[in-house]
mmCIF file of C-alpha atoms and ligand atoms in Angstrom:
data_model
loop_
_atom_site.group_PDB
_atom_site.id
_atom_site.type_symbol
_atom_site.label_atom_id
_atom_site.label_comp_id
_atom_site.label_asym_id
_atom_site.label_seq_id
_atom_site.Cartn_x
_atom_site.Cartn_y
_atom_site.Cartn_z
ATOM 1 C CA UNK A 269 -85.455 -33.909 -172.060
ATOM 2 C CA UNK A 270 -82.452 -34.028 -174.018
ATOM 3 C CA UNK A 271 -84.556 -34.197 -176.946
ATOM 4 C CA UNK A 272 -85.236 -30.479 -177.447
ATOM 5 C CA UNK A 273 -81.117 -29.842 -176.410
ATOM 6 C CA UNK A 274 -80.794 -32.090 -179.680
ATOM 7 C CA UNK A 275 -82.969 -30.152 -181.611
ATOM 8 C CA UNK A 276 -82.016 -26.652 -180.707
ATOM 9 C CA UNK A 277 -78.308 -26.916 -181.533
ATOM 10 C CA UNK A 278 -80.100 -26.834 -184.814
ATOM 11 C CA UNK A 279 -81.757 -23.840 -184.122
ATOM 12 C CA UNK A 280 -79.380 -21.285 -186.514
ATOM 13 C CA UNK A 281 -79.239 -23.523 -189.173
ATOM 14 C CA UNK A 282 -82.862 -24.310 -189.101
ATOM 15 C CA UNK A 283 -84.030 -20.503 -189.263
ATOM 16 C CA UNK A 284 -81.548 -19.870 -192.249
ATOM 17 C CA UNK A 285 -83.103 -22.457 -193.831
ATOM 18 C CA UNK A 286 -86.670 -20.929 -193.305
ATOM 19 C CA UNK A 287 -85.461 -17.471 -194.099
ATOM 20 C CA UNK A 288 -83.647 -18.860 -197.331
ATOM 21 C CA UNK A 289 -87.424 -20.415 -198.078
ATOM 22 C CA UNK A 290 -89.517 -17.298 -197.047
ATOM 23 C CA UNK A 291 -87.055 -15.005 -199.328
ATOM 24 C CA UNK A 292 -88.295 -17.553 -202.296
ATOM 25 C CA UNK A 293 -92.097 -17.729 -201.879
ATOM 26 C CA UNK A 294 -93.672 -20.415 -204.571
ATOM 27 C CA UNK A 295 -97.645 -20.470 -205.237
ATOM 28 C CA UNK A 296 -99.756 -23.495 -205.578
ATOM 29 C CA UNK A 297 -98.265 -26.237 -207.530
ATOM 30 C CA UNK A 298 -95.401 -24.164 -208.292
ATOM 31 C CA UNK A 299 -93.327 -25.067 -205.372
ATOM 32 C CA UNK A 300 -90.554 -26.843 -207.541
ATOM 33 C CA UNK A 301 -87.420 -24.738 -205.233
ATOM 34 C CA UNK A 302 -89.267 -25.481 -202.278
ATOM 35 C CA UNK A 303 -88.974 -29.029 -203.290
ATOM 36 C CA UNK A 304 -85.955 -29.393 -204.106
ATOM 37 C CA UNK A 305 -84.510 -27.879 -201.430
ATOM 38 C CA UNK A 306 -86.764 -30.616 -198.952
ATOM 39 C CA UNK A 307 -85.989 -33.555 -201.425
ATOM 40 C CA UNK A 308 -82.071 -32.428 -201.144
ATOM 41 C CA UNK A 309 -82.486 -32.512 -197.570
ATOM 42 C CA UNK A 310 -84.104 -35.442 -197.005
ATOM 43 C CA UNK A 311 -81.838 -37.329 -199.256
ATOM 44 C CA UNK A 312 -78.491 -36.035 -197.616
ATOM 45 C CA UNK A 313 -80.082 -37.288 -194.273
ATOM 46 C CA UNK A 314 -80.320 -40.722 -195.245
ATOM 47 C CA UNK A 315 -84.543 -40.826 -196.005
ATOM 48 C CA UNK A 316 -86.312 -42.570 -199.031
ATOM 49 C CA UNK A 317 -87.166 -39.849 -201.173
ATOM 50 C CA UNK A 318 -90.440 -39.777 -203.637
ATOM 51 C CA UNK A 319 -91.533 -36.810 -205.737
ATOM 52 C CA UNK A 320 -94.326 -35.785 -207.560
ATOM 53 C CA UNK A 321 -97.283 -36.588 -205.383
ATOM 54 C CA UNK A 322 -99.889 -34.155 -206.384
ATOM 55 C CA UNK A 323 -96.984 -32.691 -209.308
ATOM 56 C CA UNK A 324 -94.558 -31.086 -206.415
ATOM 57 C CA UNK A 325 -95.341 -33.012 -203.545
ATOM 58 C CA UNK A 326 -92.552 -34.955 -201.152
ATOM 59 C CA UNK A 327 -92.575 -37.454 -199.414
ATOM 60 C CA UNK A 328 -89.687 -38.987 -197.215
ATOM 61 C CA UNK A 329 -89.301 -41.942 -195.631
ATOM 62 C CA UNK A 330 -87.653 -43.011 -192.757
ATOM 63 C CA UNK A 331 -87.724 -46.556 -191.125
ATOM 64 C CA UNK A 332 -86.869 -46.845 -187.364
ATOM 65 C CA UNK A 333 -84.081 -49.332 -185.588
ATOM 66 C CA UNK A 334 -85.836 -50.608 -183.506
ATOM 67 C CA UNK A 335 -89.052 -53.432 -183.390
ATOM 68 C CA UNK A 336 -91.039 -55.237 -185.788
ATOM 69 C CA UNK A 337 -90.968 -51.915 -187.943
ATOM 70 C CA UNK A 338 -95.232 -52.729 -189.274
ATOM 71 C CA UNK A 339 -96.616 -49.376 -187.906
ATOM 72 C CA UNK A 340 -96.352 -45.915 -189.791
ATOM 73 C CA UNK A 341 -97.489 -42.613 -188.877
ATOM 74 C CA UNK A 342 -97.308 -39.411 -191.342
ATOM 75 C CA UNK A 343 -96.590 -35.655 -190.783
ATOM 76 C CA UNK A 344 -97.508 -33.211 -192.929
ATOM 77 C CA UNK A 345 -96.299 -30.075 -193.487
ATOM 78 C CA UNK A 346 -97.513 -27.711 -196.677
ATOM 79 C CA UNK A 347 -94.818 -26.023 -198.286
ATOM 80 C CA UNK A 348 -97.137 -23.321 -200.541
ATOM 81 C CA UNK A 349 -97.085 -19.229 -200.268
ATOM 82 C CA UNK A 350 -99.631 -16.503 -200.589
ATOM 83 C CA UNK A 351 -100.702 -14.430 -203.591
ATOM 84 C CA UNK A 352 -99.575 -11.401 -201.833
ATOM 85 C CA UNK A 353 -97.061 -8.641 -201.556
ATOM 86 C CA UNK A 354 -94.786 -8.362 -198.816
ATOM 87 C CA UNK A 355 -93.845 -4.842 -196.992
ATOM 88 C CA UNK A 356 -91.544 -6.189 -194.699
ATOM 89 C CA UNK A 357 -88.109 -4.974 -195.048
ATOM 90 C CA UNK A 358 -85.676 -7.574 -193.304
ATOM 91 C CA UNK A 359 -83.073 -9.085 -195.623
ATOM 92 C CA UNK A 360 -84.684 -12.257 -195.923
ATOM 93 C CA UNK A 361 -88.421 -10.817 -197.436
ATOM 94 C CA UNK A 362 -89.870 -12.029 -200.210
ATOM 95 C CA UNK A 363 -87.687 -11.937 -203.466
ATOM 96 C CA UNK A 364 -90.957 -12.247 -205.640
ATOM 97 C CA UNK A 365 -93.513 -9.356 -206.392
ATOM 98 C CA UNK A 366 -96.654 -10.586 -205.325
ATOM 99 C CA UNK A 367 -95.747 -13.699 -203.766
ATOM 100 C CA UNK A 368 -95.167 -13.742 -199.932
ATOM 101 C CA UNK A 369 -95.466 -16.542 -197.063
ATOM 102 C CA UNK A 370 -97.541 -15.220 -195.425
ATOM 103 C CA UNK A 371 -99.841 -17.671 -193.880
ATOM 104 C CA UNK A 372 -96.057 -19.375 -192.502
ATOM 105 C CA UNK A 373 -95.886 -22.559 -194.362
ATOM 106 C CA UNK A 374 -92.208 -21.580 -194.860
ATOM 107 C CA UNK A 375 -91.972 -22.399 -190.733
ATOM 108 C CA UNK A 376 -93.864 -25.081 -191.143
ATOM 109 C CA UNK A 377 -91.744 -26.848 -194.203
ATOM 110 C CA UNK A 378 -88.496 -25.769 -191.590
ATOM 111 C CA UNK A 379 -90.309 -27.411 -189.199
ATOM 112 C CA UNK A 380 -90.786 -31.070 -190.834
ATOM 113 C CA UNK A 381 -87.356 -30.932 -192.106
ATOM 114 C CA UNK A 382 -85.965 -30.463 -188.255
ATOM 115 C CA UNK A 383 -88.136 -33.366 -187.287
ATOM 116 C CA UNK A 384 -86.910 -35.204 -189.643
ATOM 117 C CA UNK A 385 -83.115 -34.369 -189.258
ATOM 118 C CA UNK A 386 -83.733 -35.490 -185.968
ATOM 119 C CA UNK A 387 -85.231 -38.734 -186.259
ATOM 120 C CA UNK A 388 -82.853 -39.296 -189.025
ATOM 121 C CA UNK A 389 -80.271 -39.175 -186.532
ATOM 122 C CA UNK A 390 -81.935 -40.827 -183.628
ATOM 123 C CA UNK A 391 -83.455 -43.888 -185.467
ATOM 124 C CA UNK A 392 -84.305 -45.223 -181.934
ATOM 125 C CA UNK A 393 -88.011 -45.920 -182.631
ATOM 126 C CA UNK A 394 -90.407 -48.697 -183.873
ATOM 127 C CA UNK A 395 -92.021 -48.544 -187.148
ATOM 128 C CA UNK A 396 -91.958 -45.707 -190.149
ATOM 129 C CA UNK A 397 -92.360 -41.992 -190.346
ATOM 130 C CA UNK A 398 -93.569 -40.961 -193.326
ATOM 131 C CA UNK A 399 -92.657 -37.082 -193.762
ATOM 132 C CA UNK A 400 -95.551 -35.702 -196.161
ATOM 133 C CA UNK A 401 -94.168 -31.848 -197.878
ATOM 134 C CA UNK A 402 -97.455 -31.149 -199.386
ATOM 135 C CA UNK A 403 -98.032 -28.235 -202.208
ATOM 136 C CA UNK A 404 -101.171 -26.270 -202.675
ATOM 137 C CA UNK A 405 -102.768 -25.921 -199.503
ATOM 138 C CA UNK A 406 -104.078 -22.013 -200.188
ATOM 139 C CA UNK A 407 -107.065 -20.969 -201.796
ATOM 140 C CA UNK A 408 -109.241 -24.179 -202.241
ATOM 141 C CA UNK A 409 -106.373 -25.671 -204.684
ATOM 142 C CA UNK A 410 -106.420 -28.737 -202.540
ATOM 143 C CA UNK A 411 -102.707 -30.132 -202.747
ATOM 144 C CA UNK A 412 -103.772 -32.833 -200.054
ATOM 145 C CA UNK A 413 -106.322 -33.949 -202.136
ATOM 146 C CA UNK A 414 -103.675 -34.130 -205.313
ATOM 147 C CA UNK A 415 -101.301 -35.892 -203.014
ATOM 148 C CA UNK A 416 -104.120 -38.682 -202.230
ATOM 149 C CA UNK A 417 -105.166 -38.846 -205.904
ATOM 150 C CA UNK A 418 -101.827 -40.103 -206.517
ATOM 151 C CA UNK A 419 -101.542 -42.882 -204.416
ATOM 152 C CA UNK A 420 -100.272 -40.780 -200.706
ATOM 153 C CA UNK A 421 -101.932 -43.495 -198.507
ATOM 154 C CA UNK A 422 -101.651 -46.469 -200.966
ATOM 155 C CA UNK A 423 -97.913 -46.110 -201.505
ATOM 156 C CA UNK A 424 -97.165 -44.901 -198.117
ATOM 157 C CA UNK A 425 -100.102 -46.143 -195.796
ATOM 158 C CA UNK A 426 -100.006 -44.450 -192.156
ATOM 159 C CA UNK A 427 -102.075 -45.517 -189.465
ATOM 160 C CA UNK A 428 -102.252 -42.087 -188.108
ATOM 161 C CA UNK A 429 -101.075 -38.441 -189.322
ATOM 162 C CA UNK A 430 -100.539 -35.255 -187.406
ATOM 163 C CA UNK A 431 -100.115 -31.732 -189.048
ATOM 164 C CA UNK A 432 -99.116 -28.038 -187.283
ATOM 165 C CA UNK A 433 -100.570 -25.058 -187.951
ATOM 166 C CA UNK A 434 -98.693 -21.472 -186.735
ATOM 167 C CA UNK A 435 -101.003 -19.118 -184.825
ATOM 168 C CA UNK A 436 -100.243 -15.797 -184.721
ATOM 169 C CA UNK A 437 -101.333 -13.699 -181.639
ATOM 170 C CA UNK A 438 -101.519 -17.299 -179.104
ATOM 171 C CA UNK A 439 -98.429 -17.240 -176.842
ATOM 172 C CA UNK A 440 -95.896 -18.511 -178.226
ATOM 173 C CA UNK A 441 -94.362 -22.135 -178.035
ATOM 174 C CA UNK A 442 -98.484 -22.899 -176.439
ATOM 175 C CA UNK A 443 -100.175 -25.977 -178.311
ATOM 176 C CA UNK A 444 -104.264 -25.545 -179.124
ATOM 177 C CA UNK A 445 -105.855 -28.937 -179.430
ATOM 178 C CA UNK A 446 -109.433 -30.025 -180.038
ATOM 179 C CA UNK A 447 -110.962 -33.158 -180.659
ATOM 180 C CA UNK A 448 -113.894 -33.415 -182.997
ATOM 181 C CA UNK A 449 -114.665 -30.640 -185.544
ATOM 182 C CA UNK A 450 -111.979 -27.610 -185.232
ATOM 183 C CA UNK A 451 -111.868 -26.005 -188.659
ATOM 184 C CA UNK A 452 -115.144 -25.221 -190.727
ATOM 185 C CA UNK A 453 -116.190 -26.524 -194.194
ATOM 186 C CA UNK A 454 -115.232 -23.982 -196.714
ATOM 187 C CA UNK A 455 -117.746 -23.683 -199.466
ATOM 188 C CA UNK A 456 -118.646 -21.058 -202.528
ATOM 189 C CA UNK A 457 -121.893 -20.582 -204.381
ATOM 190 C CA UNK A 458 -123.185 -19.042 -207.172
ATOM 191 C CA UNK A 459 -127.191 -18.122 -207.971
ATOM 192 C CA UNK A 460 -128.218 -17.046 -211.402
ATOM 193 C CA UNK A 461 -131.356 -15.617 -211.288
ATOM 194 C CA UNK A 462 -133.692 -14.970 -214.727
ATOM 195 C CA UNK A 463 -136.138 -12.221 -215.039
ATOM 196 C CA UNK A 464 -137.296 -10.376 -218.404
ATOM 197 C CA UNK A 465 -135.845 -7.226 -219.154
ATOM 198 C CA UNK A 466 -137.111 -4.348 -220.160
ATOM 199 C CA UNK A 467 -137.814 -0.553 -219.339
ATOM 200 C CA UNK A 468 -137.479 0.621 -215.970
ATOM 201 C CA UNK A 469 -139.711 3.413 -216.244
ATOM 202 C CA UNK A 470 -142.291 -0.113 -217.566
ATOM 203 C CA UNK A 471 -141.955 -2.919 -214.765
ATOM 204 C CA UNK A 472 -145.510 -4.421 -215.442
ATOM 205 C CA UNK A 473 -143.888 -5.260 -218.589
ATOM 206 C CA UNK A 474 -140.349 -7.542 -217.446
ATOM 207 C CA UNK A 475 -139.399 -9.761 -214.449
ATOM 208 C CA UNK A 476 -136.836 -7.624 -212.350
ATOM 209 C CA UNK A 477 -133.924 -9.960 -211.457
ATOM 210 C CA UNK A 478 -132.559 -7.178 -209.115
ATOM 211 C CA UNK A 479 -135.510 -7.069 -206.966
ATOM 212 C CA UNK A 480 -135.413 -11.063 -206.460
ATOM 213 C CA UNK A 481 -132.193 -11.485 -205.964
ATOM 214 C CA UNK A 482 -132.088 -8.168 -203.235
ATOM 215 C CA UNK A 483 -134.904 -10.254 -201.633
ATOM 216 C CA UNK A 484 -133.028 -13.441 -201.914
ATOM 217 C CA UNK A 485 -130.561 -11.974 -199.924
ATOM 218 C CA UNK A 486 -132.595 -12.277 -197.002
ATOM 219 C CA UNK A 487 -134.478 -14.555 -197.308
ATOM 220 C CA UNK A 488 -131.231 -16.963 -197.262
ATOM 221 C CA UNK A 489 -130.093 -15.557 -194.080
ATOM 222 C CA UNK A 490 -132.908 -17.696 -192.828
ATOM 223 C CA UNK A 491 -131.387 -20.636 -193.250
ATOM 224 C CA UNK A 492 -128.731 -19.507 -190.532
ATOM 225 C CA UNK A 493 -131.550 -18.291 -188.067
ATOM 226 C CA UNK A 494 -134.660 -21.192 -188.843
ATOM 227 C CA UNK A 495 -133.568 -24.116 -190.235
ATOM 228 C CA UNK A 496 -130.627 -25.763 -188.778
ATOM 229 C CA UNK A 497 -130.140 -26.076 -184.832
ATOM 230 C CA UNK A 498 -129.186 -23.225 -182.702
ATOM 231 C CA UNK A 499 -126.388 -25.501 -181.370
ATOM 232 C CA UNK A 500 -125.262 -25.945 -184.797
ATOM 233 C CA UNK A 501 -122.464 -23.334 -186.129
ATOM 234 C CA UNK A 502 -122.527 -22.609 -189.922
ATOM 235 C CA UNK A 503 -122.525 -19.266 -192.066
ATOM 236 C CA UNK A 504 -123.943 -17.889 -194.820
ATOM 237 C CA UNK A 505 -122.474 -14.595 -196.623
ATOM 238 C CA UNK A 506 -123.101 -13.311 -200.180
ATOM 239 C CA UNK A 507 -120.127 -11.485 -201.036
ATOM 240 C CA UNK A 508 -120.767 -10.442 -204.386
ATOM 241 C CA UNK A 509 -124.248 -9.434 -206.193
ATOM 242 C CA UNK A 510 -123.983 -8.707 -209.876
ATOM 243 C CA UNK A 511 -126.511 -6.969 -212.223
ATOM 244 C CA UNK A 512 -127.531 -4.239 -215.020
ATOM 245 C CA UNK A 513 -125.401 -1.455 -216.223
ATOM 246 C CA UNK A 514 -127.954 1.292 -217.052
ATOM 247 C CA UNK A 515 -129.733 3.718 -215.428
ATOM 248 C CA UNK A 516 -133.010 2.836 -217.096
ATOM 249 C CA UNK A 517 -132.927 -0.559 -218.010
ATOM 250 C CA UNK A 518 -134.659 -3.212 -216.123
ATOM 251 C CA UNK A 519 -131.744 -6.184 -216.397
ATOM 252 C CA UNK A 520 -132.601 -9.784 -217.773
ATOM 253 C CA UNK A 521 -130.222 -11.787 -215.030
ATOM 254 C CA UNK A 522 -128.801 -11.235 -211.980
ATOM 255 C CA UNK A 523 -125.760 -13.240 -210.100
ATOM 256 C CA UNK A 524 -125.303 -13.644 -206.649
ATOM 257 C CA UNK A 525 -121.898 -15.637 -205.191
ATOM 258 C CA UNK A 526 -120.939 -15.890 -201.525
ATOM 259 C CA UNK A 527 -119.226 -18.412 -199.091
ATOM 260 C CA UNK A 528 -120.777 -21.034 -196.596
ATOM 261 C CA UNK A 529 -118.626 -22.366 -193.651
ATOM 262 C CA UNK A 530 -119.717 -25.113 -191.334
ATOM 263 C CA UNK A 531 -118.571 -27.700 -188.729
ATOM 264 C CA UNK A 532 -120.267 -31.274 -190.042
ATOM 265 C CA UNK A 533 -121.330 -32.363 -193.389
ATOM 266 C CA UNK A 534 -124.404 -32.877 -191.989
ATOM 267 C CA UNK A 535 -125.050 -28.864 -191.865
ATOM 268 C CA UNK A 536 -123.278 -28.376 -194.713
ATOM 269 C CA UNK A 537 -126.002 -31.116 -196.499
ATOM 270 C CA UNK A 538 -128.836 -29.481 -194.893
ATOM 271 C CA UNK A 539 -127.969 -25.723 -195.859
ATOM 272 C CA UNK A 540 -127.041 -26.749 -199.986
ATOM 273 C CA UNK A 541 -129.899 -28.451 -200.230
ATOM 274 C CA UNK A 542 -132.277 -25.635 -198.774
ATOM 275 C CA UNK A 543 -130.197 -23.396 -200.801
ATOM 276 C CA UNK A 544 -130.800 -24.866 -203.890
ATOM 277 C CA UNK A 545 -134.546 -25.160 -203.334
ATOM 278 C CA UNK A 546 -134.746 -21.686 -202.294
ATOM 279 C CA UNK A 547 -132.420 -20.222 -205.616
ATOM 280 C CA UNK A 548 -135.224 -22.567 -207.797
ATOM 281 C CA UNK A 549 -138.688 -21.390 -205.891
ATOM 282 C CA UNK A 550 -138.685 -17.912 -205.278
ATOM 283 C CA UNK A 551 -137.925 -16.389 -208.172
ATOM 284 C CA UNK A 552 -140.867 -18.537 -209.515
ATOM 285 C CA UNK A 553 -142.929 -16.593 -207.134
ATOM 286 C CA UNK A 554 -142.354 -13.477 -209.584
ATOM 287 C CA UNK A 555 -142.063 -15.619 -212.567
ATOM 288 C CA UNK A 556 -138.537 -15.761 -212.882
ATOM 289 C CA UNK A 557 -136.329 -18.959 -212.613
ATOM 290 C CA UNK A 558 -133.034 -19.552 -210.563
ATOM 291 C CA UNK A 559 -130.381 -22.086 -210.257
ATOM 292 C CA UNK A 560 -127.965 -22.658 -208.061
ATOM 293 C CA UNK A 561 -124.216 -23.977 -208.556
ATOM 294 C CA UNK A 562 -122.606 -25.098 -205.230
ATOM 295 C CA UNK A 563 -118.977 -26.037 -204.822
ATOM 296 C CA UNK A 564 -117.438 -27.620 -201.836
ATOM 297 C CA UNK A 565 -114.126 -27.112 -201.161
ATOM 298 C CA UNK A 566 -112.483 -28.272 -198.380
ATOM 299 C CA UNK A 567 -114.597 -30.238 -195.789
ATOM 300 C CA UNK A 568 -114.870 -29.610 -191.923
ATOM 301 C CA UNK A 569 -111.449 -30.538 -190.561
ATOM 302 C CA UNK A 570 -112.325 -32.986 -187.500
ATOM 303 C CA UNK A 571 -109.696 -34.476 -185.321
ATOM 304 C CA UNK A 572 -110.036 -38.021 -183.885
ATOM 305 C CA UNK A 573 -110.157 -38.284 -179.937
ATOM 306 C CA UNK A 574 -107.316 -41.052 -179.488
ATOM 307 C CA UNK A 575 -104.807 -39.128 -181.651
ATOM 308 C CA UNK A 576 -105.548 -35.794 -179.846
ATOM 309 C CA UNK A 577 -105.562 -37.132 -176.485
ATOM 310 C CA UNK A 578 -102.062 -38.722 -177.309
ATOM 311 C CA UNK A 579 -100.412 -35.846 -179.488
ATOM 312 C CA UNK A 580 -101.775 -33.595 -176.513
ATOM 313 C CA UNK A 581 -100.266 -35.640 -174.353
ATOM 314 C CA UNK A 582 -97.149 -35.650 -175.620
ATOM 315 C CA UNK A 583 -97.364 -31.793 -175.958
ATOM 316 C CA UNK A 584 -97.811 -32.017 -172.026
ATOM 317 C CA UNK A 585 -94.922 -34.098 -171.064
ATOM 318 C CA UNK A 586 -92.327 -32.609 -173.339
ATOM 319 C CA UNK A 587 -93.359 -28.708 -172.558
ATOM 320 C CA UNK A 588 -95.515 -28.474 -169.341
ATOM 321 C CA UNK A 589 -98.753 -28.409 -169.180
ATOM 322 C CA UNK A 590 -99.200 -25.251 -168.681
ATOM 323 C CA UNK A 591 -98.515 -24.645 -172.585
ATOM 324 C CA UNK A 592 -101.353 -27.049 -173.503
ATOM 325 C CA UNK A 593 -105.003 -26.434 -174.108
ATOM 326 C CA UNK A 594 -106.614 -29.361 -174.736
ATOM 327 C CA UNK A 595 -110.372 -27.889 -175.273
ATOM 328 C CA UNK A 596 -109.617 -24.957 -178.158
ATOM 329 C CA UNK A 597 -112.040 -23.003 -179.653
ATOM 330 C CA UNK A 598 -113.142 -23.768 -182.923
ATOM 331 C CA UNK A 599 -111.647 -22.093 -185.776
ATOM 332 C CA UNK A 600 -114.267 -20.451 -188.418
ATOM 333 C CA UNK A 601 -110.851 -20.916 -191.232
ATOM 334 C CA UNK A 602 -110.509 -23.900 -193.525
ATOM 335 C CA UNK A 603 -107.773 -25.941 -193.977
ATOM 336 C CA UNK A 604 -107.058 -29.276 -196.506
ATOM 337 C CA UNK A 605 -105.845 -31.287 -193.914
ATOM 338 C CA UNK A 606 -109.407 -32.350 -192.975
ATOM 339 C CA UNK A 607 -109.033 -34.434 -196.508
ATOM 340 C CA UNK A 608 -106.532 -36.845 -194.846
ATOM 341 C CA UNK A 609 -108.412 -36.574 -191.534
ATOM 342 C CA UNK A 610 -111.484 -38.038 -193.583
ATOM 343 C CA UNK A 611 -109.512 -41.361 -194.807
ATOM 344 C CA UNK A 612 -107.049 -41.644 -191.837
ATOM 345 C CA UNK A 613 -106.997 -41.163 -187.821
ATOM 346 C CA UNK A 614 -105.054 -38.041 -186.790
ATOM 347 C CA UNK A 615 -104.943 -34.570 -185.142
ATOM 348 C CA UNK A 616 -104.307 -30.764 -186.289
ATOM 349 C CA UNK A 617 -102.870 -28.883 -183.607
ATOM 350 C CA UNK A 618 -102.298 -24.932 -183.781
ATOM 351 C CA UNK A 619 -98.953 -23.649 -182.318
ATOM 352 C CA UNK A 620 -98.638 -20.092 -180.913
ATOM 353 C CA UNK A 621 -95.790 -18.165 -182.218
HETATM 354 NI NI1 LIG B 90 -101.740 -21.888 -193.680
#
C-alpha cells in the first residue's frame, strides 16, 4: 500500500513535531501552544480552520475531490498533558515543572496532524473529514463535552467519529478493538455522615459518626457482591475517610469519598441509587443522618458494532491481520470520548506502542 510509503517519508518531521509538543506540555484548557501550533498546521495545509471549541479546541476541515461530497466523518485526537513531573532526561522532556505528557496525547495530536497532512495532499475521497484537536481530556475536565457545548456536531455534523488511544506494554503498531462497552463509567462520591459529639470516655451520651461510617464501609461493598448481576462489572472503592482530631473526643461528622466505575448506565443507575439509600438509612439505625453527593463524570465509553467492524477492518487490510484483535478486553480506565460516542456512531481503538 503506497499509502503508508506516503506517510512515512513524513516520519522525521512528524516525530520532531511530537518531541517539539512533548518538550511543551499544556494542562486542561491551557493548551493555547498546542493550538497554535495544530491551527498553523492545518492552515498551511490548505484545511478550514475553527478555534475555540470548548476555549482551545480545533477543528479542521477538509473537503474531498471526489463525489457528491454530503458525508462527514470526524477524528479526534486530545491534545492535553498530565499534572506531573517528568524524570526523563532526553533533550526533548518536558520544559515545564510539573507538567509532563504523560498519558501520550502529544503522539496522538502528531498523529491527527499526519492524517491530515496526508489527506490534505491526497484529496482523492468522497465527502468531509472533520479533524477534531480536543483540550481537556484528563482528570474529569471533560474537553469533549466543552467542544459539544459549543456547537462540535451542529457546526461540523459527522456521521461517524473514530479516536486512538496509545497503549503502553501491547506490541507495538497492534490495534485493540471492541464493540459495545470498552471503557468504564468514571464516577466520585462523597457521604457526610452526622452523629452527636461528645466525650469518648461517654458514648451513651453522642452518636459516633466514626463507627457508622467504618461500618458503612462495608456494608457498601455489598452492593458489588448482592445487588447487581454477577455478569455485571462495576466497582466500588472509598478512597478517603475523614474524621475527628482528638484523642478523646467523640467527632460530630464524618466524610467518606471514593470512586465507582462501571460498564452501562444501567449499573451505574442501579449502584447511585442504592448508594444514596444506604448513606440516608443506616446511620438512622444509630440515630444519625447521612447524605450522599454523587457526581458522574465521564460515562461508559461504548463503541458501535458497524463502525468497529469497519475501522477493524480497515486495520486488517492495511497492516495484516495478525496485528488486529477484534474482541479486546475491557478497559477498567475512563476516557471522554464515550461523550461523542453517546450522540454519534463511532469506535475507540487502542494502539500498542
Ligand atoms: Ni490519555
Amino acid at each position: 500500500m503506497d499509502l503508508i510509503a506516503d506517510i512515512t517519508a513524513e516520519h522525521d518531521a512528524l516525530t520532531t513535531l511530537r518531541r517539539d509538543i512533548h518538550a511543551h506540555p499544556e494542562l486542561a484548557f491551557q493548551e493555547t501552544r498546542t493550538a497554535d501550533l495544530v491551527a498553523e498546521r492545518l492552515t498551511a495545509w490548505g484545511l478550514e480552520v475553527h478555534r475555540g471549541l470548548g476555549k482551545t479546541g480545533v477543528v479542521g476541515v477538509l473537503r474531498g475531490a471526489l463525489g457528491s461530497g454530503t458525508r462527514a466523518i470526524g477524528l479526534r485526537a486530545d491534545m492535553d498533558a498530565l499534572p506531573m513531573p517528568e524524570h526523563n532526561r532526553f533533550a526533548h522532556a518536558s520544559r515545564h515543572a510539573g507538567r509532563m505528557h504523560g498519558c501520550g496525547h502529544d503522539g496522538h495530536t502528531t498523529m491527527l496532524l499526519g492524517a491530515a497532512q496526508f489527506l490534505a495532499r491526497h484529496r482523492d475521497f468522497d465527502g468531509t473529514v472533520n479533524f477534531i484537536f480536543q483540550p481537556a481530556e484528563e482528570g474529569g475536565n471533560a474537553g469533549a463535552r466543552a467542544m459539544m457545548a459549543d456547537g462540535l456536531f451542529e457546526r461540523f455534523p459527522c456521521d461517524e467519529i473514530y479516536g486512538i488511544h496509545n497503549m503502553p506494554g501491547a506490541p507495538v503498531g497492534s490495534f485493540a478493538f471492541r464493540k459495545g462497552a470498552m471503557m468504564a463509567s468514571s464516577n466520585r462520591f462523597d457521604i457526610t455522615v452526622r452523629g452527636i459529639g461528645g466525650h469518648a470516655a461517654m458514648p451513651q451520651k453522642a452518636v459516633d459518626p466514626i463507627v457508622i461510617a467504618a461500618e458503612m464501609v462495608g456494608v457498601l461493598q455489598t452492593l458489588i457482591s448482592r445487588s447487581k448481576s454477577p455478569i455485571d462489572t462495576a466497582v466500588l472503592t472509598v478512597t478517603q475517610i475523614h474524621a475527628g482530631d482528638a484523642y478523646n473526643v467523640i467527632p460530630a461528622e464524618a466524610v467518606l469519598r471514593g470512586t465507582v466505575r462501571t460498564f452501562s448506565v444501567e449499573v451505574l443507575d442501579l449502584i447511585e441509587n442504592q448508594m444514596r439509600r444506604i448513606a440516608e438509612t443506616l446511620p438512622q439505625v444509630y440515630g444519625g443522618t447521612g447524605e450522599l453527593t454523587f457526581f458522574r463524570a465521564y460515562p461508559p465509553l461504548v463503541n458501535h458494532d458497524a463502525q468497529t467492524d469497519f475501522a477493524a477492518q480497515v486495520a486488517e487490510d492495511a497492516f495484516g491481520a495478525a496485528r488486529v484483535q477484534r474482541n479486546a478486553p475491557p478497559v477498567a480506565g475512563a476516557e471522554d470520548f464515550s461523550f461523542y460516542l453517546e450522540k454519534v456512531p463511532g469506535s475507540y481503538v487502542f494502539l500498542g506502542n
